[in-house]
XYZ file of N, CA and C in Angstrom:
420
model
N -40.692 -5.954 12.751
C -39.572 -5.189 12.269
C -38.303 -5.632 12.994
N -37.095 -5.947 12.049
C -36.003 -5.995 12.969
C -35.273 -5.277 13.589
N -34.820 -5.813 14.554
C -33.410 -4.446 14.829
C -32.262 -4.887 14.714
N -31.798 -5.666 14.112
C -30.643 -6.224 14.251
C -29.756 -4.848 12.927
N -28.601 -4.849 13.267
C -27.964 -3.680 12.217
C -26.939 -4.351 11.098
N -27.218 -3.859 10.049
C -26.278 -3.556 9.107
C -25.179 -3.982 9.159
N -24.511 -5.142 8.450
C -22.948 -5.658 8.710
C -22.057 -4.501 7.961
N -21.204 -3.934 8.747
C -20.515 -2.963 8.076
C -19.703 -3.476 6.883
N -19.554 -2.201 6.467
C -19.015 -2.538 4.665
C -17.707 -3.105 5.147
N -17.073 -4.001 3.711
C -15.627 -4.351 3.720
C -15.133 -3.662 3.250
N -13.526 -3.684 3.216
C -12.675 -2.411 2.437
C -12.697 -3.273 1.124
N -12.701 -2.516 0.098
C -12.648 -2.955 -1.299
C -11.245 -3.624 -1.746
N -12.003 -4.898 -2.208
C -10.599 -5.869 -2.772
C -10.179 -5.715 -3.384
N -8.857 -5.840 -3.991
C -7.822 -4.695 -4.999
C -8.048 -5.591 -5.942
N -7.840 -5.526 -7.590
C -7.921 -6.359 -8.625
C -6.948 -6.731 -9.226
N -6.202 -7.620 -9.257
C -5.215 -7.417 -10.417
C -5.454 -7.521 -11.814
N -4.323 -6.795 -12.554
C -4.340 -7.016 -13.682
C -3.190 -7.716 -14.252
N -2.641 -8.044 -15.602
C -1.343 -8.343 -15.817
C -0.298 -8.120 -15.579
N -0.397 -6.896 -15.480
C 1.310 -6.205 -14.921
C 1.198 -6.248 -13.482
N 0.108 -6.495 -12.388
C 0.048 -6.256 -11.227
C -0.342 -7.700 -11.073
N -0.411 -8.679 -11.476
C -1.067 -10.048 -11.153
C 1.050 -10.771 -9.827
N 1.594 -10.549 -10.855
C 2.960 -11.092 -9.823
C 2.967 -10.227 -8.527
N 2.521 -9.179 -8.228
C 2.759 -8.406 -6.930
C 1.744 -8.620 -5.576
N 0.448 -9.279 -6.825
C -0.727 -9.733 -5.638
C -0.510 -10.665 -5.187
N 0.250 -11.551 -6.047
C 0.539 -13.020 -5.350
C 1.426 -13.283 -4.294
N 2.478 -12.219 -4.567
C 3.263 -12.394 -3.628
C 3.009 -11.909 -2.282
N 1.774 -11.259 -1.938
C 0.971 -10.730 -0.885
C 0.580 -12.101 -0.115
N 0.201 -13.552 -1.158
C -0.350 -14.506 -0.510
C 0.999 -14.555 0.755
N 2.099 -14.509 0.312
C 2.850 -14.638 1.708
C 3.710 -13.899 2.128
N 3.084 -12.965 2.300
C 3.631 -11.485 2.612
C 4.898 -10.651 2.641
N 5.261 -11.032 0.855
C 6.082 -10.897 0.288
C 5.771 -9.155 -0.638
N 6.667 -8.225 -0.210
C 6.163 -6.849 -0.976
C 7.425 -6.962 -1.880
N 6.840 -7.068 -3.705
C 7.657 -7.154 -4.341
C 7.580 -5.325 -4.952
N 8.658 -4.789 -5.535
C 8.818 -3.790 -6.630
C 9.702 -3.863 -7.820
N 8.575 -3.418 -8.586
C 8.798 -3.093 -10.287
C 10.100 -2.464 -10.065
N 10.773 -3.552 -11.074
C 11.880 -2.564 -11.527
C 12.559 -2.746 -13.097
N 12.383 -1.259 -13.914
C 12.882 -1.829 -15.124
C 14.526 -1.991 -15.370
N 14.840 -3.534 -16.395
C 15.720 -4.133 -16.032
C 16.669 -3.331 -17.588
N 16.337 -2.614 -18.219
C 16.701 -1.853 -19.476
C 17.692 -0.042 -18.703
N 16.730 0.506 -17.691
C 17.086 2.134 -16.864
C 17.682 2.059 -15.571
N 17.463 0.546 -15.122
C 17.520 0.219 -13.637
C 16.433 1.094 -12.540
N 15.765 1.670 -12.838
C 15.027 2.489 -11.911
C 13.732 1.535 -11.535
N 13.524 2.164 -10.472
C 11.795 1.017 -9.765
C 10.579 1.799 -10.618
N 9.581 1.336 -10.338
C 8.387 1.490 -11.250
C 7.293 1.553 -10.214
N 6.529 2.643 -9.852
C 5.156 2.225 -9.475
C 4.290 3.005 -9.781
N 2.914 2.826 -10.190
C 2.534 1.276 -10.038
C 3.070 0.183 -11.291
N 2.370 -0.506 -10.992
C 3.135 -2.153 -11.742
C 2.576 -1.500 -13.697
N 3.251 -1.863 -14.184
C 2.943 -1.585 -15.809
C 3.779 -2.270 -16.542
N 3.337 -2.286 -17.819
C 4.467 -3.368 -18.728
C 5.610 -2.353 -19.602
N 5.338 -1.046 -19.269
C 6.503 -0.039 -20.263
C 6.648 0.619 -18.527
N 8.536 0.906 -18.765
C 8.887 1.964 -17.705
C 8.581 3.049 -18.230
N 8.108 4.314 -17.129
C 7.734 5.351 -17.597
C 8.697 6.337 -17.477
N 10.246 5.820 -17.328
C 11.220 6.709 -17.147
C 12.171 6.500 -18.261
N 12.082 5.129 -19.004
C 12.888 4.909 -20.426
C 12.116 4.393 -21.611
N 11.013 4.476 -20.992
C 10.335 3.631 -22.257
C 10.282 2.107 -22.780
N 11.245 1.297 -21.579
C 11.411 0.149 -21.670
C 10.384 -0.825 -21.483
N 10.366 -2.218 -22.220
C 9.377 -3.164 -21.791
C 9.929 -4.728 -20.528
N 11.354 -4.292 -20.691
C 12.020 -5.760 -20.063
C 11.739 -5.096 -18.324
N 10.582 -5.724 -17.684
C 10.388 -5.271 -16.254
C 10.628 -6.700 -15.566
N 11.212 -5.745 -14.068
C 11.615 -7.157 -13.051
C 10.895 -7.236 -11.885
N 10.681 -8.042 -11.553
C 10.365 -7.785 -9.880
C 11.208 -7.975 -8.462
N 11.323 -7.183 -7.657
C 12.513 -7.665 -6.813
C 12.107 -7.463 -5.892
N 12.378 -7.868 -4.265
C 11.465 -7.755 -2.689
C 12.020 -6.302 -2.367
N 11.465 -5.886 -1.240
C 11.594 -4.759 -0.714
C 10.816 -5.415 0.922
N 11.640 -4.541 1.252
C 11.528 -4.177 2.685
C 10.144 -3.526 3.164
N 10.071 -2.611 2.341
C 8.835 -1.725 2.733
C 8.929 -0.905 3.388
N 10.645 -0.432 4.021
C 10.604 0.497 5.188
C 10.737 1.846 4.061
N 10.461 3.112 4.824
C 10.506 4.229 4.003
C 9.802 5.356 4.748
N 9.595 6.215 4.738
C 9.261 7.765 5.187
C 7.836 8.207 4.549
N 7.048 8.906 5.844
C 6.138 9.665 5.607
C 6.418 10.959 4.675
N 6.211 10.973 2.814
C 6.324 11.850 2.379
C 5.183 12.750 2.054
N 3.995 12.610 2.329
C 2.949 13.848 2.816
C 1.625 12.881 3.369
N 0.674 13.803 3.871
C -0.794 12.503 4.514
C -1.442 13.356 4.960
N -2.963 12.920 4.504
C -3.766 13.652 5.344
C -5.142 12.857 6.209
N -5.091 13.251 7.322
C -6.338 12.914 8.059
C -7.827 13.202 7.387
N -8.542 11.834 7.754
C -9.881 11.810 7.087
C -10.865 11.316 8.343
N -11.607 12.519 8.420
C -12.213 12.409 9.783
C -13.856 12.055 8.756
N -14.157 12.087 8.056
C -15.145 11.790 7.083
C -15.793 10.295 7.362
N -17.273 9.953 7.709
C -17.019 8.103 7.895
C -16.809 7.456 6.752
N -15.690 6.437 7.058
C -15.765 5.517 5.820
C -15.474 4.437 6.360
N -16.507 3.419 6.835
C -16.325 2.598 7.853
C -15.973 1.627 6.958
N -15.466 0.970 5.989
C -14.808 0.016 5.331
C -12.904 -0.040 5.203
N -12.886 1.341 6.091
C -11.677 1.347 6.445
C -11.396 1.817 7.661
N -11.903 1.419 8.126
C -11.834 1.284 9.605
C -12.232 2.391 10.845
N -12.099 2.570 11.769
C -12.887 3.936 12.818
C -12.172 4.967 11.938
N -12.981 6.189 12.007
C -12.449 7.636 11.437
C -12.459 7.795 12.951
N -10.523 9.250 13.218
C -10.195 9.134 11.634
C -9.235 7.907 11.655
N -8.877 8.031 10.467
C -7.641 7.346 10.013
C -6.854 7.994 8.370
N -5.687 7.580 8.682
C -4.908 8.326 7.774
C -4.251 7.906 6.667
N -4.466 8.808 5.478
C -4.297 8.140 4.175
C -3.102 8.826 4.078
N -1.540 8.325 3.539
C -0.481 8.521 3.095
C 0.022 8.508 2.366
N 0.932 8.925 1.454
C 2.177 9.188 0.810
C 3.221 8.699 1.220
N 3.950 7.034 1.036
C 4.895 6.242 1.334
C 6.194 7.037 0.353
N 7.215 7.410 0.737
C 8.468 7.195 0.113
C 9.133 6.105 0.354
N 9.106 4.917 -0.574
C 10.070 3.995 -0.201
C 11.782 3.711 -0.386
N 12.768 3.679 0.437
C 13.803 3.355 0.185
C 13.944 3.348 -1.288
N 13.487 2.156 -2.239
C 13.742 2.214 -3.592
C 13.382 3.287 -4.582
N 12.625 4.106 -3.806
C 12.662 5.568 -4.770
C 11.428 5.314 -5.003
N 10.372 5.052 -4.805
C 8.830 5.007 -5.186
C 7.976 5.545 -4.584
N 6.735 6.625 -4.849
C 5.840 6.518 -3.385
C 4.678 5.702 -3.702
N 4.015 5.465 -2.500
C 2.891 4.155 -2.485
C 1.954 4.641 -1.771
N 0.424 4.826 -2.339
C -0.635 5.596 -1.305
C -1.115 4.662 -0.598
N -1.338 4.910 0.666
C -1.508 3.724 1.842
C -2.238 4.076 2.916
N -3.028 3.298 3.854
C -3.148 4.056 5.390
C -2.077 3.848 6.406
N -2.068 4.418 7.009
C -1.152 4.112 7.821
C -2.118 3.969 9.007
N -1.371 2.795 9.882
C -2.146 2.324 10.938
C -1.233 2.071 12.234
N -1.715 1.670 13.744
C -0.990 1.180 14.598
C -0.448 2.817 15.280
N -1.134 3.920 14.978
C -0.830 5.095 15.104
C -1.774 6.113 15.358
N -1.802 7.178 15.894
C -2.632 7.908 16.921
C -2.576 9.265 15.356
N -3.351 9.391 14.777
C -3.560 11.001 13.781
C -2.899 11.903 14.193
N -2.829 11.999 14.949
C -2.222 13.815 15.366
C -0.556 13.540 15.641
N -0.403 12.129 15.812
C 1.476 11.954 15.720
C 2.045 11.991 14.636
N 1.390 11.781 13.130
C 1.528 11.560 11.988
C 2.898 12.966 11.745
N 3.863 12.846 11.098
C 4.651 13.792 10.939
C 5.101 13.517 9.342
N 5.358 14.650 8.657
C 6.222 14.042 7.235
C 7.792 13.787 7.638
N 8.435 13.096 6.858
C 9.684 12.249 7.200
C 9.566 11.039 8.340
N 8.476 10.794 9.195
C 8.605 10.144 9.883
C 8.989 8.724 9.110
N 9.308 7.569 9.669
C 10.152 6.393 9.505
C 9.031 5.715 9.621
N 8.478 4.590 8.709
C 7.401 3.840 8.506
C 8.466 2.271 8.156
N 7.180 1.682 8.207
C 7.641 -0.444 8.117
C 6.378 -0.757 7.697
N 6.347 -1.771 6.634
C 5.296 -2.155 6.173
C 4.607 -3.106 7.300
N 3.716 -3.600 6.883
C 2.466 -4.267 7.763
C 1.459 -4.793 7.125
N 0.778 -5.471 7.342
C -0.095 -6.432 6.416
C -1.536 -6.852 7.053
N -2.231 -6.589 6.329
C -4.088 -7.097 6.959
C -4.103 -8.030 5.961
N -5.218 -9.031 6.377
C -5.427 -10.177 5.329
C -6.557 -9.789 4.817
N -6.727 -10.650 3.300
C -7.879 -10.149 2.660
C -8.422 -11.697 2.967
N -9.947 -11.545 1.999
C -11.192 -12.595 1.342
C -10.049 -13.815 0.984
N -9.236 -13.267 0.189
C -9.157 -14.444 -0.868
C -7.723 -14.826 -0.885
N -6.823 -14.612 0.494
C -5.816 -15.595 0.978
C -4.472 -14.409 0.734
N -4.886 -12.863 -0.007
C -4.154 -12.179 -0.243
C -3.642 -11.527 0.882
N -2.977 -10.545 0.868
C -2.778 -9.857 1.966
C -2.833 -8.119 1.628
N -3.258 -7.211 1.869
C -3.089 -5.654 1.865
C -1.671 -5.217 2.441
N -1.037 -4.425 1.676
C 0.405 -3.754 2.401
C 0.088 -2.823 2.912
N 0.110 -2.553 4.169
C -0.554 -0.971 4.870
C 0.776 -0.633 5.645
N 1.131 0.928 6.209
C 2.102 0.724 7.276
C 1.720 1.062 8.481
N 2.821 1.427 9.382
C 2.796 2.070 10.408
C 4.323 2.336 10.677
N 4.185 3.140 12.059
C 5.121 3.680 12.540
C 6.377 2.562 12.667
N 7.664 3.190 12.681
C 8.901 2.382 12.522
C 8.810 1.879 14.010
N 9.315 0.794 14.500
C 9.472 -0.056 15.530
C 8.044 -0.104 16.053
N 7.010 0.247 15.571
C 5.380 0.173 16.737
C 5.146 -1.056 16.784
């Protein structure tokens, strides 16, 4: 009988689709692009081929920063070891461009987590040369 253990799970690789295929790529170099329709001017997320604020089909993509505010989150003390030691904390990004983005936030202690706090994007690499947008705390 062995004893050797169980390679822990990976976090699940995101898929693209058509409307999300330009935003994964630009992950290869850790580039965070956002939807924006070019008909209302307003940002878009997630990625889709009609804005859901005019009904438009002419969509753009433009970079972003990624900086933006803790707009709600909650701690998950639950194991889910494909995302890393519990806990860790799943968020509600408000970004500068008016979007929110569900994310973990990392590089950060659970119990400091505050809403409004000041977040900066951050990046883990994937399998397949992509990159994950995750944040953390502003200047950490």
């Amino acid at each position: 009988m062995s004893t050797t253990e169980a390679p822990a799970p990976k976090r699940p690789q995101p898929t693209a689709n058509p409307a999300s295929g330009p935003f994964w790529e630009a992950t290869r170099d850790r580039r965070y692009l956002v939807q924006f329709s070019t008909d209302c001017g307003r940002a878009v997320f997630y990625p889709r081929t009609v804005c859901p604020h005019c009904g438009g089909t002419a969509m753009q993509w433009r970079p972003s920063t990624g900086a933006g505010t803790v707009y709600t989150f909650t701690v998950e003390h639950r194991p889910a070891p494909a995302f890393g030691a519990e806990p860790y904390v799943v968020a509600l990004v408000a970004l500068d461009e008016g979007i929110r983005v569900m994310t973990n936030l990392v590089d950060v202690d659970p119990g400091q987590v505050r809403v409004g706090m000041p977040v900066e994007l951050t990046w883990a690499p994937l399998d397949d040369g992509r990159n994950l947008p995750l944040w953390r705390p502003a200047g950490a």
